[in-house]
Tab-separated table of C-alpha atoms in Angstrom:
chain	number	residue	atom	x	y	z
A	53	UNK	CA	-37.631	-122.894	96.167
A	54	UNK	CA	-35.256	-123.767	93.697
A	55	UNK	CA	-31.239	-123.237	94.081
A	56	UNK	CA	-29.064	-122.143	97.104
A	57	UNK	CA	-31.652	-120.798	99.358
A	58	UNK	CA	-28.924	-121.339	102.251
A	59	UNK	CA	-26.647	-118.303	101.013
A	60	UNK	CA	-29.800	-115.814	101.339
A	61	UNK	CA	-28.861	-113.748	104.272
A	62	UNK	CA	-31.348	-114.043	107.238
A	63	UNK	CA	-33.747	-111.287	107.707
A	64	UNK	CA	-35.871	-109.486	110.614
A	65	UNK	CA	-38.726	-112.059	109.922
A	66	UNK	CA	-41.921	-112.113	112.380
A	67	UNK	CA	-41.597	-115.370	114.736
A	68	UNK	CA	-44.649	-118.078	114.018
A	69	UNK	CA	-45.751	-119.169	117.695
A	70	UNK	CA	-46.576	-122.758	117.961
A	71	UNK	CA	-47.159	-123.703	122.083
A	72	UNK	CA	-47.196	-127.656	121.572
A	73	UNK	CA	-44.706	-128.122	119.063
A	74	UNK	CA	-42.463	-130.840	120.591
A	75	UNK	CA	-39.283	-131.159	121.886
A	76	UNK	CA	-37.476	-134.080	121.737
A	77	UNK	CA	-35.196	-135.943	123.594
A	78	UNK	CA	-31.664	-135.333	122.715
A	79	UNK	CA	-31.309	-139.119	122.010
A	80	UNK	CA	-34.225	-138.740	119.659
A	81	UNK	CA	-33.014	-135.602	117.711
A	82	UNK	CA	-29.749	-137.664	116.791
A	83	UNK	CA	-31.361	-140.525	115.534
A	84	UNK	CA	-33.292	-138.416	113.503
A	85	UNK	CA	-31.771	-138.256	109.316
A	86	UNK	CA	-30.295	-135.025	107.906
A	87	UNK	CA	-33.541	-133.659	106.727
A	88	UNK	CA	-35.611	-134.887	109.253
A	89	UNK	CA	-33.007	-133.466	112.172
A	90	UNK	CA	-32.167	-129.814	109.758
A	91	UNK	CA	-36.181	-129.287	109.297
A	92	UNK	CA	-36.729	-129.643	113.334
A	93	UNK	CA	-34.452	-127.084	114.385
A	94	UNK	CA	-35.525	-124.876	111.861
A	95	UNK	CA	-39.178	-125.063	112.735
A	96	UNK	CA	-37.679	-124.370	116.446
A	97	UNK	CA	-35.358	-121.731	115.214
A	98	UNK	CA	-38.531	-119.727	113.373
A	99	UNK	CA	-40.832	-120.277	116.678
A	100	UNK	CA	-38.523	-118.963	119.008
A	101	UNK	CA	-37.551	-115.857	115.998
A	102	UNK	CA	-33.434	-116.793	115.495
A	103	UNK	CA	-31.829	-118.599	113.222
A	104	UNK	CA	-28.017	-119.658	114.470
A	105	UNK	CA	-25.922	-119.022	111.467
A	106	UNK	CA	-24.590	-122.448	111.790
A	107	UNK	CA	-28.122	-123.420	111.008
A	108	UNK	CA	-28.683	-120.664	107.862
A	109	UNK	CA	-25.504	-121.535	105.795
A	110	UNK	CA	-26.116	-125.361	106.171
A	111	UNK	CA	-26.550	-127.174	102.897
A	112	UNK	CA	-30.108	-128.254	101.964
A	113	UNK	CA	-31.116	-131.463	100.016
A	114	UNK	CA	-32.310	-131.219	96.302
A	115	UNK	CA	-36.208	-130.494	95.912
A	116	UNK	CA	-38.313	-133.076	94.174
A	117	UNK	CA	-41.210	-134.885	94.787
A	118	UNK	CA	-39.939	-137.385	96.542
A	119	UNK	CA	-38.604	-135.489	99.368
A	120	UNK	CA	-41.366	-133.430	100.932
A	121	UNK	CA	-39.107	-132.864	103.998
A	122	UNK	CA	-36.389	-130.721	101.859
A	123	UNK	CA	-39.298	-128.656	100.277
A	124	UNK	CA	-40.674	-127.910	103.590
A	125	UNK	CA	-37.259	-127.184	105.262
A	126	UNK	CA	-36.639	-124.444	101.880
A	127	UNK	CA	-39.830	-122.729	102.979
A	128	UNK	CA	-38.755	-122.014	106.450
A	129	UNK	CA	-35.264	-121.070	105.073
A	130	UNK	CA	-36.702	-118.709	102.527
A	131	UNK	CA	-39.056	-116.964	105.215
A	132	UNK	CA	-35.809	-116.625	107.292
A	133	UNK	CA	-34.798	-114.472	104.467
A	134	UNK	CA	-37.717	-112.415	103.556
A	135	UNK	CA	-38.147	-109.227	105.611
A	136	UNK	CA	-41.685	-108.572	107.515
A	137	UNK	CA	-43.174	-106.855	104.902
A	138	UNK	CA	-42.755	-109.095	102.367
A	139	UNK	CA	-43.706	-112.362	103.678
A	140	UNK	CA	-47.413	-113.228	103.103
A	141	UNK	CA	-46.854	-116.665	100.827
A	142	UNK	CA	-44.130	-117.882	102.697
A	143	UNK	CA	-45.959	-117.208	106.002
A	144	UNK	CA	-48.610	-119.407	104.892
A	145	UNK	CA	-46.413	-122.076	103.810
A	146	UNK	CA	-44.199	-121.584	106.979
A	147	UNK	CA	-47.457	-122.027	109.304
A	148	UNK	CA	-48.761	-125.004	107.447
A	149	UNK	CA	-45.164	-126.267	107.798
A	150	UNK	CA	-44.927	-125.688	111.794
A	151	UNK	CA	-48.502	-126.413	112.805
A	152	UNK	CA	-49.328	-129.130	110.782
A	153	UNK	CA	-46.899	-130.740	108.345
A	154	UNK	CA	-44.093	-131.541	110.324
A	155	UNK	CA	-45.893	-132.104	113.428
A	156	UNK	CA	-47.640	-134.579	111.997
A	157	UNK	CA	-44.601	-136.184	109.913
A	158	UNK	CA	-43.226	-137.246	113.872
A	159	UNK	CA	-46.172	-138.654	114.931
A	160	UNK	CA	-46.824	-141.131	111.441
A	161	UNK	CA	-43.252	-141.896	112.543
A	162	UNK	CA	-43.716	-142.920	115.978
A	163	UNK	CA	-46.782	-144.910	115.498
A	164	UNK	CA	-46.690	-146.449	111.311
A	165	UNK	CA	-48.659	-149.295	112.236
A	166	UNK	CA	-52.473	-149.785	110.469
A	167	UNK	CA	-54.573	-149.283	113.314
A	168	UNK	CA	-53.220	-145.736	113.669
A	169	UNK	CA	-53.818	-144.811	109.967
A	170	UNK	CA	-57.471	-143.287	110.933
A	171	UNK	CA	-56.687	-141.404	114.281
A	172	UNK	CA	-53.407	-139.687	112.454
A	173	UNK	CA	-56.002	-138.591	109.262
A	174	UNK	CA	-58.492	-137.512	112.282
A	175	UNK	CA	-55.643	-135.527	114.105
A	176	UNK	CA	-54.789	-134.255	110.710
A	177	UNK	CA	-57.683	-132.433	110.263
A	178	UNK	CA	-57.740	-131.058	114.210
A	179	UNK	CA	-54.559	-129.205	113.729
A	180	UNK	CA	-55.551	-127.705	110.401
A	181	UNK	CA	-58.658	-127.191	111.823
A	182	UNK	CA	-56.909	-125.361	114.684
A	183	UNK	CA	-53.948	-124.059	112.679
A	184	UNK	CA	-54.631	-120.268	112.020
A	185	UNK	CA	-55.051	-120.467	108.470
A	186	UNK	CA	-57.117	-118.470	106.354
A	187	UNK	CA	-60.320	-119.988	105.431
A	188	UNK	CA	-58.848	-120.685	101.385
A	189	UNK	CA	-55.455	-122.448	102.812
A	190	UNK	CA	-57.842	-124.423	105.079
A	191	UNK	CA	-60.209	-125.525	101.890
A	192	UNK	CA	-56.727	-126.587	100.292
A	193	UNK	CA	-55.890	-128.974	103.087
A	194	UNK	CA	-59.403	-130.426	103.409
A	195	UNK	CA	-59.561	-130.682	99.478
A	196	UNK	CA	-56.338	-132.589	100.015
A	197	UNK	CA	-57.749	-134.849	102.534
A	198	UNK	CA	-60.585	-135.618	100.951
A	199	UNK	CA	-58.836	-136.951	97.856
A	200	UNK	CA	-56.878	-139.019	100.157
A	201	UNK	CA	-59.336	-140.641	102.376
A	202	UNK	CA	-58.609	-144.125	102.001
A	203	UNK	CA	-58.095	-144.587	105.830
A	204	UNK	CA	-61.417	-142.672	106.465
A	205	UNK	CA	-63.032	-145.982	105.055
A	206	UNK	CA	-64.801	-148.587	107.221
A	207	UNK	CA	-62.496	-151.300	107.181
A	208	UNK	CA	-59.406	-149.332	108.855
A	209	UNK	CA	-61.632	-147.398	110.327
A	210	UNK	CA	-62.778	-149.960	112.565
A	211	UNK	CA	-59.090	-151.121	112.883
A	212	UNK	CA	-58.619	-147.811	114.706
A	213	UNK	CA	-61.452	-148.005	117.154
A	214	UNK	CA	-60.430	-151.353	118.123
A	215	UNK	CA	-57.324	-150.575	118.804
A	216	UNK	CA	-55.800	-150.074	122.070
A	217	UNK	CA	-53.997	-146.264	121.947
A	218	UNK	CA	-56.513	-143.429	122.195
A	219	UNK	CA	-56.023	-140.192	120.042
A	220	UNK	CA	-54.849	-137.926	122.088
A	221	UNK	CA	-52.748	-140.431	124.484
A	222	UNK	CA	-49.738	-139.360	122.313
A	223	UNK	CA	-50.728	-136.022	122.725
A	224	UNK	CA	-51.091	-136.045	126.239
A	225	UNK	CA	-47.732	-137.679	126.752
A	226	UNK	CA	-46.173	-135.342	124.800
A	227	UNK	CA	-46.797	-132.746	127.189
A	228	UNK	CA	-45.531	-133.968	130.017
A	229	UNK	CA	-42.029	-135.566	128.092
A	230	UNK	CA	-41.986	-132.140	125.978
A	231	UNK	CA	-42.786	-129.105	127.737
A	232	UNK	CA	-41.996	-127.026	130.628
A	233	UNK	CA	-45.147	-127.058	132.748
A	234	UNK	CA	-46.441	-126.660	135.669
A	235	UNK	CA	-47.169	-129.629	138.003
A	236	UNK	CA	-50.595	-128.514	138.414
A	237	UNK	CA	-50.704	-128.933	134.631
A	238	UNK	CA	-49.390	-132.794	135.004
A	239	UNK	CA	-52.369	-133.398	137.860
A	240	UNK	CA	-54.921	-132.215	135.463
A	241	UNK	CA	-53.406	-134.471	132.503
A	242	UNK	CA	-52.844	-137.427	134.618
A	243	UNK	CA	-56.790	-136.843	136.108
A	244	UNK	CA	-57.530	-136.503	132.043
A	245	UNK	CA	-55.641	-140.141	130.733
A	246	UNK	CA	-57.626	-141.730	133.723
A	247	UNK	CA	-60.858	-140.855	132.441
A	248	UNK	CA	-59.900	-141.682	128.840
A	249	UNK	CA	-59.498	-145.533	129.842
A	250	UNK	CA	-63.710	-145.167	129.912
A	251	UNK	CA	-63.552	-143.697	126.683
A	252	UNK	CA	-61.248	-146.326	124.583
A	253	UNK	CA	-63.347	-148.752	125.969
A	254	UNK	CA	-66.677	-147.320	124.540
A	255	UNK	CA	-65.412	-146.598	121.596
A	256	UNK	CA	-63.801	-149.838	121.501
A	257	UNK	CA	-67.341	-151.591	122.340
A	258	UNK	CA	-68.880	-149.205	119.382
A	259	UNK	CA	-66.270	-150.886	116.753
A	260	UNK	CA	-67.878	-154.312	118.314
A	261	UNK	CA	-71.542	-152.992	117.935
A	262	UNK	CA	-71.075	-152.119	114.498
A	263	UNK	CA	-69.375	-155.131	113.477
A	264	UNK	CA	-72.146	-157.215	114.445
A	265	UNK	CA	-74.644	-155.257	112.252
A	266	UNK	CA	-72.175	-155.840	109.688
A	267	UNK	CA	-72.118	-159.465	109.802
A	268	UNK	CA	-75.973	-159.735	109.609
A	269	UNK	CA	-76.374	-158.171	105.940
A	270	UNK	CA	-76.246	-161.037	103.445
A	271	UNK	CA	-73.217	-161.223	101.374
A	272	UNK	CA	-72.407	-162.056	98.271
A	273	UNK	CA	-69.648	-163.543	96.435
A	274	UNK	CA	-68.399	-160.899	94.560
A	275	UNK	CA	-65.056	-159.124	95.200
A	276	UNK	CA	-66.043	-155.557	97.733
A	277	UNK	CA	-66.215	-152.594	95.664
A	278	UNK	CA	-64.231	-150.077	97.321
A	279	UNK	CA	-64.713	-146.464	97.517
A	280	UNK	CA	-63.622	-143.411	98.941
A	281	UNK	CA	-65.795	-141.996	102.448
A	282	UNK	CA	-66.924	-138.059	102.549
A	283	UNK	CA	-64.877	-137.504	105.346
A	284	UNK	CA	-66.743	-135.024	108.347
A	285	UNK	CA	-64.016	-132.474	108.670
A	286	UNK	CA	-66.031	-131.726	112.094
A	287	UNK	CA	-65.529	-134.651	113.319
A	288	UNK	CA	-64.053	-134.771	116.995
A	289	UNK	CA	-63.835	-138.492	117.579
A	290	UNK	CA	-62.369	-141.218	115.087
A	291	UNK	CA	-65.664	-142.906	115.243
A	292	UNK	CA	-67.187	-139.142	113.738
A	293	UNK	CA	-64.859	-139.264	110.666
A	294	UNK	CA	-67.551	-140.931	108.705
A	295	UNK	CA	-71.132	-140.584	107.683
A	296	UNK	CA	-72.892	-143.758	109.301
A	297	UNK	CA	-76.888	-143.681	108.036
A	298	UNK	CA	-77.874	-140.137	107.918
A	299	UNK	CA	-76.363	-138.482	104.789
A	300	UNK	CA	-77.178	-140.001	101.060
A	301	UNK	CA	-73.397	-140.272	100.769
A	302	UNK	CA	-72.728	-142.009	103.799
A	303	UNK	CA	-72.361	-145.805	104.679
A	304	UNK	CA	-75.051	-147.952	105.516
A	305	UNK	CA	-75.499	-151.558	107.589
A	306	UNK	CA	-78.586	-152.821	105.748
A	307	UNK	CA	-77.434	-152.833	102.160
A	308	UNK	CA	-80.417	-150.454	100.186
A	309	UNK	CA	-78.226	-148.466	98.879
A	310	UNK	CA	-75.983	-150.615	96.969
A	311	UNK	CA	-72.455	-152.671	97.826
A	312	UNK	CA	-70.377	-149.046	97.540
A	313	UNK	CA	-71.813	-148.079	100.232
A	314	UNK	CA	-72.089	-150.949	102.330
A	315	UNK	CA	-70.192	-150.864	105.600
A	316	UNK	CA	-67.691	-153.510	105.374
A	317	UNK	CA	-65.702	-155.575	107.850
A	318	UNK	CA	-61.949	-155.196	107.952
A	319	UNK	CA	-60.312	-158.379	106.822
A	320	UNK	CA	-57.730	-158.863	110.052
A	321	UNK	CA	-61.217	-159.725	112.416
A	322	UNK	CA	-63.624	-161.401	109.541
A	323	UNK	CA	-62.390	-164.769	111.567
A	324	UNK	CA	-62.771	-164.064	114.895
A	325	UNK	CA	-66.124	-164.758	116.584
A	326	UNK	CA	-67.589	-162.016	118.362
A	327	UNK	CA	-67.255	-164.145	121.956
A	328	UNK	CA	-63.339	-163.052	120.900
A	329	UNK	CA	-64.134	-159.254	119.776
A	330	UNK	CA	-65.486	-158.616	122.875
A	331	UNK	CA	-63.428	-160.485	125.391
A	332	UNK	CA	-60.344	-158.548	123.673
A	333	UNK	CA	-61.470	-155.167	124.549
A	334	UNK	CA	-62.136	-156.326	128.323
């Protein structure tokens, strides 16, 4: 990882196929920084099996903590270099890199705002879930997740069911502003964002529901204790990321189990009536 990994010589290496990676709009890809813009056209570079040498002898930022992007663009470089035989770490890596890191590096880009915090952890865990990784690399990234799951909790939880963008909307889009497809492919994803209107809005009405069973648990004065959700990695839905009253480590609306485990409202809607919850998801 360490050193000049740009003056290893490229080698026969197996392409890693990734359908929906996105392409971006030429506009876009200059916009992007040096890492950012070197680590997407290697990730295209080891889908479609070439490297361009102008690509392979550029210069690669320093690795360090700090700069995840650099450390994942010396993966790809270094599987560039290792022959087929000889690749079974940095294949790994180079997957996790492709299907899921980076992938999900543009889309916390595009949309950094609070309300998306829960649906990027939920599509998170769809594209490892879907990734191709061996069962122990999988186990990593959940491990990972799970230590992380602040926006898992209630409180932004509910942020992201109120909120106006559905999951997959970005998704969806993607395909028609990314790929080459077919325009019976666009019918069936226009047909599909149609439908999901219905779905926002009862998920949106769910965020309401539970809200209101919130707000009828006494409450007392002391500060929230906050703590970390068991996060269902089989969740489908943002409102699934959670246990909600069936699992001892789950949350709860009527209290019996303590204030850690007490669903809690988010702070951005503890002054709005519910007359105003529900007349902003009409």
């Amino acid at each position: 990882m360490q050193g000049k990994v740009w003056e290893r010589p490229t080698a026969d290496f197996s392409p890693i196929s990734c359908s929906d990676f996105p392409i971006l709009p030429d506009d876009t890809i200059r916009d992007l920084n040096t890492d950012c813009r070197y680590l997407y056209e290697m990730c295209h570079a080891v889908i479609n099996g070439h490297v361009p040498e102008s690509l392979s002898v550029r210069r690669i930022g320093s690795l360090n903590l700090a700069r995840w992007l650099t450390a994942a663009a010396r993966v790809l470089r270094i599987y560039t270099s290792c022959p087929k035989e000889n690749v079974i770490g940095a294949e790994f890596l180079s997957i996790f890199v492709i299907r899921v890191y980076f992938k999900m590096h543009l889309e916390v880009k595009a949309k950094p705002n609070l309300e998306h915090g829960a649906k990027h952890l939920l599509r998170y865990i769809l594209l490892v879930n879907s990734s191709g990784l061996t069962r122990k690399c999988k186990d990593v990234c959940r491990q990972m997740l799970q230590n992380n799951s602040y926006f898992a909790h209630p409180e932004p939880l509910l942020l992201a069911m109120l909120g106006k963008d559905h999951l997959y909307s970005s998704q969806k889009r993607g395909i028609i502003i990314n790929s080459r497809v077919s325009f019976t492919t666009l019918i069936i994803v226009f047909v599909t964002l149609l439908f999901s209107a219905d779905e926002r809005r009862a998920t949106r009405e769910l965020a309401c529901q539970w809200i209101m069973r919130i707000r009828q648990v006494k409450k007392g004065s002391a500060l929230r204790p906050f703590r970390r959700p068991l996060i269902n990695f089989d969740a489908k839905f943002v409102e699934e990321l959670i246990y909600v009253n069936d699992q001892e480590s789950g949350f709860t609306f009527d209290g019996e189990k303590g204030e850690q485990h007490n669903m809690t409202e988010p702070s951005l809607t503890v002054d709005l009536s519910m007359e105003d919850l529900y007349h902003y998801i009409e």
